[in-house]
XYZ file of C-alpha atoms in Angstrom:
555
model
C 0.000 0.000 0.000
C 1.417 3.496 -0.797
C 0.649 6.678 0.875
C 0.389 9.641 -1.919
C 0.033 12.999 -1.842
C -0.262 16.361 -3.550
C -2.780 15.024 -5.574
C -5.085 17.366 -6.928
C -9.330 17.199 -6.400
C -10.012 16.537 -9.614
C -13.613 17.996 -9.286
C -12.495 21.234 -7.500
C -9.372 22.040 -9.011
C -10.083 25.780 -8.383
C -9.706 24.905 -4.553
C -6.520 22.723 -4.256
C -4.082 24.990 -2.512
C -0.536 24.888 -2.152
C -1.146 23.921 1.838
C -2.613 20.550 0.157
C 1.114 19.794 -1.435
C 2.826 20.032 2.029
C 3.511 17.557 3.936
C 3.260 17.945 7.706
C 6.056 16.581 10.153
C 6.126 12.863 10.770
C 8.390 10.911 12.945
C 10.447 10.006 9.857
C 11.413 13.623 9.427
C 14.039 15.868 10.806
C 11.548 17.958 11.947
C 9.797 16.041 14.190
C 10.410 16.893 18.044
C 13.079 15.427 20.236
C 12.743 13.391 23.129
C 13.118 15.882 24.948
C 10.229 18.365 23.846
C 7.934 14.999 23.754
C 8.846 14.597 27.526
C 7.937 18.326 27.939
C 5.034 18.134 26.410
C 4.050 14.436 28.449
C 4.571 16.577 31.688
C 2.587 18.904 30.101
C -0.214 16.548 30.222
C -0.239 15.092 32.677
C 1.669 11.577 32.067
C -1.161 10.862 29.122
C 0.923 10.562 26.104
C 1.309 6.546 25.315
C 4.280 5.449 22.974
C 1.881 3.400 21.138
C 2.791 0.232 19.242
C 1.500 -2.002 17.447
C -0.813 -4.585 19.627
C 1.079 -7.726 18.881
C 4.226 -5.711 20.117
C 4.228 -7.364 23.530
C 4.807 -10.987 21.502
C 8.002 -9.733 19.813
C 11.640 -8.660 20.644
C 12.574 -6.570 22.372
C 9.505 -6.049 24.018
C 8.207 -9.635 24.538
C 6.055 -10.477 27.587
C 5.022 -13.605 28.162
C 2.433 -12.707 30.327
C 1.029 -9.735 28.288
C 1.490 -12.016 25.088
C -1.236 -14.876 26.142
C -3.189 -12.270 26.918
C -3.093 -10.334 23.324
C -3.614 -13.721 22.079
C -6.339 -14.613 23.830
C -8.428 -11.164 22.685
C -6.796 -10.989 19.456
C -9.991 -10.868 17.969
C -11.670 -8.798 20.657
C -13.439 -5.822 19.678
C -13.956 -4.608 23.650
C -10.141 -5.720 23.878
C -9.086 -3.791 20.502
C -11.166 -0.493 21.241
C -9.089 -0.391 24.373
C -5.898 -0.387 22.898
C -3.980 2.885 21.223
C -2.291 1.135 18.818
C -4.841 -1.437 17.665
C -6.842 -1.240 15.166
C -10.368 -3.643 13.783
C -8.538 -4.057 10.864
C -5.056 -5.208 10.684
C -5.078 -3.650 7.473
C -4.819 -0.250 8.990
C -3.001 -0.859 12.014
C 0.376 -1.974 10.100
C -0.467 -1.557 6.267
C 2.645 -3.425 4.585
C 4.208 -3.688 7.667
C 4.986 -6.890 10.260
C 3.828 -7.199 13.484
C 1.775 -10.096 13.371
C 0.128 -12.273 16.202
C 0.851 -15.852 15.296
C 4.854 -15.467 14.219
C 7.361 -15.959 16.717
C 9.077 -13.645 19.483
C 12.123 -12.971 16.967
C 9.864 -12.124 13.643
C 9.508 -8.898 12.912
C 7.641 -6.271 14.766
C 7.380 -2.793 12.822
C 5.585 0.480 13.579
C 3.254 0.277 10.527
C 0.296 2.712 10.057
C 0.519 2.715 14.391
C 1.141 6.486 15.276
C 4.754 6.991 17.125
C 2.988 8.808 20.132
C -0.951 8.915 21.005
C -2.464 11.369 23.280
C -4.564 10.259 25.485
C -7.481 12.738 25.497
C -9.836 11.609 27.843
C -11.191 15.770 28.611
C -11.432 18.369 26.225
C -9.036 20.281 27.698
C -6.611 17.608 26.700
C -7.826 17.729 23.095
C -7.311 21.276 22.915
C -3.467 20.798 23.942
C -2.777 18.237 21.652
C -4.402 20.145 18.574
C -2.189 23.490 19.993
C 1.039 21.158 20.127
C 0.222 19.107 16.500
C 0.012 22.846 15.528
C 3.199 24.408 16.942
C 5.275 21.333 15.810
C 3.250 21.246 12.066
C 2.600 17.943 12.763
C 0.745 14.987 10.950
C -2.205 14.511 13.130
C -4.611 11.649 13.664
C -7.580 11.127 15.013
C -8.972 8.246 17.000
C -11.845 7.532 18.845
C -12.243 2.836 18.458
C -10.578 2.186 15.557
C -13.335 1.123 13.551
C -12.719 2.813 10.682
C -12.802 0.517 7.358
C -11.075 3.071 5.125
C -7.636 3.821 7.458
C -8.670 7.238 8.152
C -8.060 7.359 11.826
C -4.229 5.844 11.766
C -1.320 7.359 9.617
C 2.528 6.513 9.557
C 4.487 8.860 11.565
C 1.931 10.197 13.030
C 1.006 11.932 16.347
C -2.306 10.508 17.348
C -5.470 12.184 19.068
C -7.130 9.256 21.468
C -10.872 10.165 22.338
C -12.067 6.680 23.217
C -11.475 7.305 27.368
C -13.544 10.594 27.236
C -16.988 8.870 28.984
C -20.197 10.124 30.104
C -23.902 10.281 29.357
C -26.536 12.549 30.002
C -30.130 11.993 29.246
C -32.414 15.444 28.693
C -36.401 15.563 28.771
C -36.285 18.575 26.949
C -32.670 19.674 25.416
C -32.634 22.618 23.702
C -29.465 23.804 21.138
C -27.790 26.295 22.138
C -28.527 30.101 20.155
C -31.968 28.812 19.869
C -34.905 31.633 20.665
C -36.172 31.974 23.684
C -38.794 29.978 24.828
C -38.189 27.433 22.375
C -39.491 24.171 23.239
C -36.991 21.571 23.808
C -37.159 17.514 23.044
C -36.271 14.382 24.731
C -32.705 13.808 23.782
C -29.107 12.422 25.408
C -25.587 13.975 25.516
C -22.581 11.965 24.793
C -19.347 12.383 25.467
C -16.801 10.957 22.196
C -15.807 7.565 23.517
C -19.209 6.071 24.260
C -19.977 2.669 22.610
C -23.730 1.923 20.827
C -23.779 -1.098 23.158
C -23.346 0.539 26.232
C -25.457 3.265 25.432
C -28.117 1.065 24.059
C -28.415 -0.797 27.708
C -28.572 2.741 29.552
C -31.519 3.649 27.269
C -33.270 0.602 28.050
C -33.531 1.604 31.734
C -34.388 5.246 30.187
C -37.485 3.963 28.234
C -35.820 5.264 25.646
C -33.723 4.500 21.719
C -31.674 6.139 20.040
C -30.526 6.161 16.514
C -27.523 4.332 16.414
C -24.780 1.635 14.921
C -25.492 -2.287 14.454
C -22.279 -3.217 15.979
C -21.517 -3.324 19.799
C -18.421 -1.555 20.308
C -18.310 1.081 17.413
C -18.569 4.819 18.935
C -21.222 7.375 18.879
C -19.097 10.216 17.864
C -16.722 9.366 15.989
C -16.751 8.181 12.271
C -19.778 6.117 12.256
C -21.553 9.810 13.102
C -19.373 11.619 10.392
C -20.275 9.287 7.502
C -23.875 8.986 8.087
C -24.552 6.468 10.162
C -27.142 3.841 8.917
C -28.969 2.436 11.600
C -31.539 -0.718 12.267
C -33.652 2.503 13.145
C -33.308 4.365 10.098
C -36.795 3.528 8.126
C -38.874 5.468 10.812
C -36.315 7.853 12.218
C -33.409 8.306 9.136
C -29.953 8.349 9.471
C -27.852 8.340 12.711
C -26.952 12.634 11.647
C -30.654 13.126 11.187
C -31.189 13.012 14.705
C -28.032 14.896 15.812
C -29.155 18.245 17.680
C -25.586 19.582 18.749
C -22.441 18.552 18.482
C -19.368 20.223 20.502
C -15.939 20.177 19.156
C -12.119 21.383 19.143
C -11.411 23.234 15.968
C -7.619 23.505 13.813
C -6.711 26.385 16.421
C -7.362 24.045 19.463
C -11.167 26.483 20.491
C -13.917 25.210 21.183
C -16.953 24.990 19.307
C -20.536 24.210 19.665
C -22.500 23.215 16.675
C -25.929 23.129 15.586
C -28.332 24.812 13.219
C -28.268 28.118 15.081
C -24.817 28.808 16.255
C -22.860 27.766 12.530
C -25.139 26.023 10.090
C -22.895 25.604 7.234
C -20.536 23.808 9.439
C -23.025 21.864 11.298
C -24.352 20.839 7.735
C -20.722 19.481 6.994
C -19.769 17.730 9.780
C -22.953 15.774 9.879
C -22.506 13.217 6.868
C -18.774 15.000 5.294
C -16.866 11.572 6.865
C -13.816 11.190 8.589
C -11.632 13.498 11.280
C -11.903 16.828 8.724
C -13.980 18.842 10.524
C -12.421 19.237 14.071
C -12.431 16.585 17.015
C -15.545 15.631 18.473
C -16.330 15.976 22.509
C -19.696 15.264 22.582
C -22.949 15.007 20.571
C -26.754 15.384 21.022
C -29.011 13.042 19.340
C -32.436 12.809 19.827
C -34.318 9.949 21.592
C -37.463 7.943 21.194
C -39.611 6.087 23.104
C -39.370 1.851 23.559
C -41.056 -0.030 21.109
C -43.537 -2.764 22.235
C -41.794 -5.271 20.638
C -39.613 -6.040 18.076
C -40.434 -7.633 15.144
C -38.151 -10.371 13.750
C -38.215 -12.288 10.220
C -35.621 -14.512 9.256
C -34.370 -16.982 6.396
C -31.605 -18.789 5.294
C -31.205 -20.967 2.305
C -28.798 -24.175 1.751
C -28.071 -24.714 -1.859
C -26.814 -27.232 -3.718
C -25.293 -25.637 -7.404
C -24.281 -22.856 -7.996
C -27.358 -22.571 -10.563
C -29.759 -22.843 -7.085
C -27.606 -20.191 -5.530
C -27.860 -17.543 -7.921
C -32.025 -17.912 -8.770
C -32.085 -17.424 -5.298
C -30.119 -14.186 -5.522
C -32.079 -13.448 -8.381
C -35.293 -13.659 -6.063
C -33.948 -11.923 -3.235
C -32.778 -9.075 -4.986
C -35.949 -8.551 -6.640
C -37.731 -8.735 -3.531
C -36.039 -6.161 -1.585
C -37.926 -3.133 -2.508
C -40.987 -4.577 -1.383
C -39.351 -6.023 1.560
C -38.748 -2.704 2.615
C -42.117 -1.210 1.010
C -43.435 -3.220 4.155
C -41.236 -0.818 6.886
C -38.340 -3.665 7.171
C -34.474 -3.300 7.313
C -31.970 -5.483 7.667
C -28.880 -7.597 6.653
C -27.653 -10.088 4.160
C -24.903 -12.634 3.573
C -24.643 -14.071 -0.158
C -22.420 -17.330 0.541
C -22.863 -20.483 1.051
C -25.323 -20.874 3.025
C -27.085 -17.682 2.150
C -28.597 -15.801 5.335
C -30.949 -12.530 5.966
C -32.354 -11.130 9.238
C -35.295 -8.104 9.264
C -36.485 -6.378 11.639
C -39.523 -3.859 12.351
C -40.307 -2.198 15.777
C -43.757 -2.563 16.971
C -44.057 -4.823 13.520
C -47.731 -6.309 12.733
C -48.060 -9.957 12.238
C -49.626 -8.939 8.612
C -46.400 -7.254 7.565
C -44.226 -10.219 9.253
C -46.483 -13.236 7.766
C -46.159 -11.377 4.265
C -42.445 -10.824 4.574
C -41.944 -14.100 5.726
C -43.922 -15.414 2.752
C -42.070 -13.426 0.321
C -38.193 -14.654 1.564
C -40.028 -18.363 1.602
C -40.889 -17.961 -1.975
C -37.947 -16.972 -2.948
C -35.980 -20.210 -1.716
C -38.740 -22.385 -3.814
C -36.242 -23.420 -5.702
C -35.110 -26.889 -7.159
C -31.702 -27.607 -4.627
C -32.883 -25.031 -1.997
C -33.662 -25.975 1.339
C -35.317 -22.727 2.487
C -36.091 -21.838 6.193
C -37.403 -18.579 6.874
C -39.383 -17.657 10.017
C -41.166 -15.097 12.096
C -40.862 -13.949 15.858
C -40.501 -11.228 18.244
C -38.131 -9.515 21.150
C -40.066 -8.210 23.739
C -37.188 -5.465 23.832
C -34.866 -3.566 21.542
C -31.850 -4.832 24.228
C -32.914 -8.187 23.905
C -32.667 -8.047 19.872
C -29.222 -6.485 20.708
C -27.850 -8.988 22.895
C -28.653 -11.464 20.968
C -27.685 -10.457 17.068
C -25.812 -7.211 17.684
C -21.862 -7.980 16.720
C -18.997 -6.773 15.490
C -17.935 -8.181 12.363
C -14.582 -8.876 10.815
C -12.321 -8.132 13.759
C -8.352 -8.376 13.148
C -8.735 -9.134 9.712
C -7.694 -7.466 6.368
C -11.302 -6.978 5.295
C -12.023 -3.992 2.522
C -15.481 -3.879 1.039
C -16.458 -2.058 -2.333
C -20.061 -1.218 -2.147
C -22.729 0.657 -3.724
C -26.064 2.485 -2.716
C -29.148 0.328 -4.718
C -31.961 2.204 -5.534
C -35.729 -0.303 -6.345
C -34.536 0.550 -9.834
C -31.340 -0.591 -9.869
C -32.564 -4.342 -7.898
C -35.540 -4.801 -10.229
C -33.699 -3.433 -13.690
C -29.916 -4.663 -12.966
C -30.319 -7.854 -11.124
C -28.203 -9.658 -13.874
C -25.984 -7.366 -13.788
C -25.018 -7.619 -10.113
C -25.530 -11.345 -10.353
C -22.882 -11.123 -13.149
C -20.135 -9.731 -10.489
C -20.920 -12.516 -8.015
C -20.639 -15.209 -10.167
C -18.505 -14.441 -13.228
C -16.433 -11.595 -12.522
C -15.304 -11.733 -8.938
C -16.882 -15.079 -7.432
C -14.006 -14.883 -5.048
C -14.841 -11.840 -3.512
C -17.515 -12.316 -0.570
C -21.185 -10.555 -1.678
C -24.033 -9.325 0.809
C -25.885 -6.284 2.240
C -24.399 -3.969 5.120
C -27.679 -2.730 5.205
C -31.115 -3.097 3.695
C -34.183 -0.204 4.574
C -35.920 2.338 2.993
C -34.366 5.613 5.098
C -36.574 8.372 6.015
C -34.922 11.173 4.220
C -37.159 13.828 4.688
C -34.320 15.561 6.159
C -31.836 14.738 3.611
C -31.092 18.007 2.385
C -30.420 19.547 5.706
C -27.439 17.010 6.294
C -24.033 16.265 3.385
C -24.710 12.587 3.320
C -24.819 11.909 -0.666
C -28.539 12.712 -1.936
C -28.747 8.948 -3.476
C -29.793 7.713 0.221
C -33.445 9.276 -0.891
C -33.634 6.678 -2.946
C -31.553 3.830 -1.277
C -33.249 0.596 -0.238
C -29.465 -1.095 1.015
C -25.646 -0.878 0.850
C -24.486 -3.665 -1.701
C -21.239 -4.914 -0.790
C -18.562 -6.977 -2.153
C -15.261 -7.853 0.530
C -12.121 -9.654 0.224
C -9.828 -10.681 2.939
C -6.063 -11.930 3.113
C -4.018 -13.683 5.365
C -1.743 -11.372 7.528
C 1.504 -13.381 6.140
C 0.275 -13.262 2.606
C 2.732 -11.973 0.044
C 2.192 -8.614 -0.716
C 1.584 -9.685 -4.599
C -1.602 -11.266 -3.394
C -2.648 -8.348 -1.028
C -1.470 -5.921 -3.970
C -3.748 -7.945 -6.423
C -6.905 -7.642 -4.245
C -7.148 -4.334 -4.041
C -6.586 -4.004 -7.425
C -9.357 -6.211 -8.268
C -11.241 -4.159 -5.328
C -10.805 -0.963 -7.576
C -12.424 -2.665 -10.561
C -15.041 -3.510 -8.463
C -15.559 -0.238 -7.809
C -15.551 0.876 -11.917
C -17.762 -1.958 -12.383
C -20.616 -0.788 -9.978
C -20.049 2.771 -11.115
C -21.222 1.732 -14.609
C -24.535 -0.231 -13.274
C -25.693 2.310 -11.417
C -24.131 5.012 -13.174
C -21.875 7.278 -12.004
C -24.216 9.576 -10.172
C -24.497 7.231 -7.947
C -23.391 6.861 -4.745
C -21.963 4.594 -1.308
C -22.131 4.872 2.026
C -18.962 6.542 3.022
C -17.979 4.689 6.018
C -18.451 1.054 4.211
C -17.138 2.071 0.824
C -13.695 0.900 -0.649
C -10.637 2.754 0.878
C -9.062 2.824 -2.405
C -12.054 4.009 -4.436
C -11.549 5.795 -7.757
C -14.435 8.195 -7.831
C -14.543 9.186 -4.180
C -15.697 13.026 -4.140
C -18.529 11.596 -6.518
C -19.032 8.131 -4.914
C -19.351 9.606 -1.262
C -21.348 12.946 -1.721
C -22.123 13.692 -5.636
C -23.000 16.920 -5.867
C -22.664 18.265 -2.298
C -18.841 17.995 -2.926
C -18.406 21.529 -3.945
C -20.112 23.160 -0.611
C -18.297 20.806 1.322
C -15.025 21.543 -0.042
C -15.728 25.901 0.654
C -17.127 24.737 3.799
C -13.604 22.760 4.415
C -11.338 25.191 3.721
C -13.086 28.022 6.025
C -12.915 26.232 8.928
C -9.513 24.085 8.667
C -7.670 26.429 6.001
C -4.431 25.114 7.071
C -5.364 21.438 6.280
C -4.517 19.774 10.113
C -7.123 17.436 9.864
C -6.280 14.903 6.536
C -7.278 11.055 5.823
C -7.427 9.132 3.441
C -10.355 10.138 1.016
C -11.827 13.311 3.713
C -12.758 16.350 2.239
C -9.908 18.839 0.840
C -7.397 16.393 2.005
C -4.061 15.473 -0.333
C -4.042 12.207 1.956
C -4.842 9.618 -0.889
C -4.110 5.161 0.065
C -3.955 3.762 -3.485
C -3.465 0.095 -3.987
């Protein structure tokens, strides 16, 4: 993998600068502080600055442990365990990139810094924030930012780097009636919860429970409520009655580029509030807390469920066929869900406070669809009395210390009825070995959708379409080298079915993806990009495929 920059937007050519062809200070340079001035600035505060490593560090020379080892091995594939670490990572992808430092090798094998930052900060109050940003500032140095780790496109680690840790800053605080700040007085305020950067959907999800309350947020346990998962969009089981996870953000508080503080909403900067919710990644300053709105307990949760056993490959794919075809009405009905496309193939939907009409005909419909010659189909019915219980039991965190990458593309009801054999085509002729499904299936309320950046295809969205590939940590870097290669025709290849005014989710899409400015927000690129350079005209806050950023992974 190969880090480039000073490459030019080509949609906004008119707005790449010459601060986007400089390269900040990274610990590779001579400009990067001594020992001595990182000792300073540890003192400074207050002992929180971690020399992080990589997390199978402990099992190599010279900093074996025995002791620490068996543990790292033990929760290698740990998301609670990973989230707590500074230099791991969900992917091993981004935590070392082409570099060694693997788990299963022995004490004497290598054990390289990789994409791990050299020193991480750990910010667990804002104040701390604000001195990091002030000393990545006075140093000009590369900055991170990194709240779990979850990130699937490697925008939250960086070689070199000096690293911004929010996952320690904790705290939750539930409102009957919040209202933003700079709003008129007398305004009526709404049930709604404050949290600070490093809470988990999990935890929060449990503490709403004993609220009586939901919020919009992640399908995965451990993933964070303000970090990326906000930034990007944030799809949620939720989203068919309530939208996306920024639809229901009310405030959000942040450090900006000059280490101030910042409160965000529609009355106090709109145009930045706009940005941040839905513009992806770290660009827009480093999130404290947010605001989202809350909702009250369903009755119940409804849940439908199939899977399907095939025998040929000719079973497998009328299946598909089916199942694509019968999405939009799937989620005509008020369902969303998930998919798997192997072997066996596997869906799960889910409606709160569901009818047993809409359940018995969804249920029908994914039963029909396995009447198939070699199909054994099984496809069921049945509620959760709670949303927490539905959590507990299917909430997870998928793909944990691998080298997963997906490519995936928004599908409109157009697109599944009018291009099934087209998508069919990439499962099973042109890259069979590459793993298909759905990230998400729902039809999003997006009645809001032009009061947020998220990419204006999501009106018209009924699921993410993904296809993922996955390598060995000790493959050779041919093979690794080839798969993202053949990840980047993926990405050409959905492009032309559904056309390239189409779009992805940002946080799910391929890290290497050609048409990114298009891909991830179409036509609210331009506004984003202004928006971008007002409030971070200096460029401290770059990833990999953010906004304005010259921080580019290619293959």
């Amino acid at each position: 993998m190969r880090l480039a920059q000073s490459v030019l937007l080509p949609l906004l050519p008119s707005l790449s600068t010459a601060s986007q062809h400089r390269q900040r200070c990274t610990a590779q340079d001579a400009c990067w502080p001594s020992h001595k001035a990182w000792s300073s600035f540890n003192a400074s505060v207050n002992g929180q600055l971690i020399a992080s490593r990589p997390s199978a560090h402990v099992c190599h020379n010279p900093s074996y442990d025995a002791a620490l080892c068996t543990t790292a091995r033990t929760n290698w594939a740990s998301s609670d365990w990973r989230t707590a670490q500074p230099g791991a990572y969900s992917a091993i992808l981004w935590e070392l990139g082409s570099a060694q430092c693997f788990i299963n090798t022995s004490s004497s094998a290598p054990c390289e810094q990789g994409l791990v930052a050299e020193y991480t900060l750990n910010a667990s109050s804002v104040e701390l924030v604000q001195k990091g940003i002030r000393w990545a500032v006075q140093n000009d140095l590369y900055l991170t930012v990194k709240n779990t780790g979850h990130d699937h496109l490697g925008r939250s680690s960086g070689k070199g780097a000096f690293a911004i840790w929010t996952h320690n800053m904790k705290g939750r605080k539930w409102h009957d009636a919040f209202v933003p700040h700079g709003a008129r007085v007398g305004a009526a305020g709404i049930p709604a919860v404050t949290l600070q950067a490093g809470e988990q959907w999990l935890d929060i999800y449990r503490d709403a429970d004993q609220q009586g309350r939901i919020v919009v947020g992640g399908s995965a346990r451990t993933v964070g409520s303000a970090g990326g998962w906000f930034t990007g969009g944030g799809h949620s089981p939720w989203s068919h009655f309530y939208g996306l996870g920024v639809d229901n953000v009310l405030e959000v508080n942040i450090v900006t580029a000059t280490g101030e503080t910042k409160v965000l909403n529609e009355y106090t900067d709109a145009d930045h509030f706009w940005a941040i919710r839905g513009g992806g990644g770290n660009a827009w300053g480093i999130l404290t807390s947010i605001t989202y709105k809350t909702y009250p307990l369903p009755t119940h949760i409804k849940t439908v469920a199939a899977g399907y056993n095939t025998t040929s490959p000719a079973a497998r794919r009328e299946v598909l066929r089916r199942l694509l075809k019968a999405i939009p009405r799937i989620t005509d009905l008020g369902y969303t869900g998930y998919a798997t496309f192997g072997d066996p193939i596997g869906m799960i939907f889910i409606q709160p406070n569901g009818t047993n009409t809409t359940a018995a005909e969804t249920a029908a419909i994914l039963s029909e669809a396995g009447n198939v010659t070699g199909v054994e189909p099984l496809a069921g019915a049945f509620d959760f009395p709670k949303w927490i219980d539905y959590c507990n039991a299917f909430l997870q965190d998928p793909n944990i210390a691998t080298n997963v990458i997906d490519t995936s593309r928004l599908l409109t009801a157009d697109v599944l009825s009018n291009k099934t054999e087209s998508l069919l085509s990439l499962m099973f002729e042109e890259f069979p070995d590459f793993h298909a499904g759905f990230n998400f299936i729902g039809k999003v309320d997006s009645r809001n959708r032009d009061n947020t950046a998220v990419h204006s295809i999501w009106k018209s969205s009924r699921g993410v379409f993904s296809l993922g590939t996955d390598w060995a940590d000790e493959a050779p870097e041919s093979e690794k080298h080839a798969k993202r290669l053949r990840a980047v025709e993926i990405s050409k290849r959905l492009a032309q079915i559904v056309s390239r005014d189409g779009g992805t989710y940002v946080n799910e899409a391929n890290p290497y993806e050609p048409f990114w400015q298009q891909a991830f927000w179409g036509d609210k690129y331009p506004r984003l990009a202004k928006i971008k350079k007002r409030v971070d005209p200096n460029d401290l806050f770059v990833c990999n495929r953010c906004v304005g950023s010259n921080v580019l992974y290619e293959p």
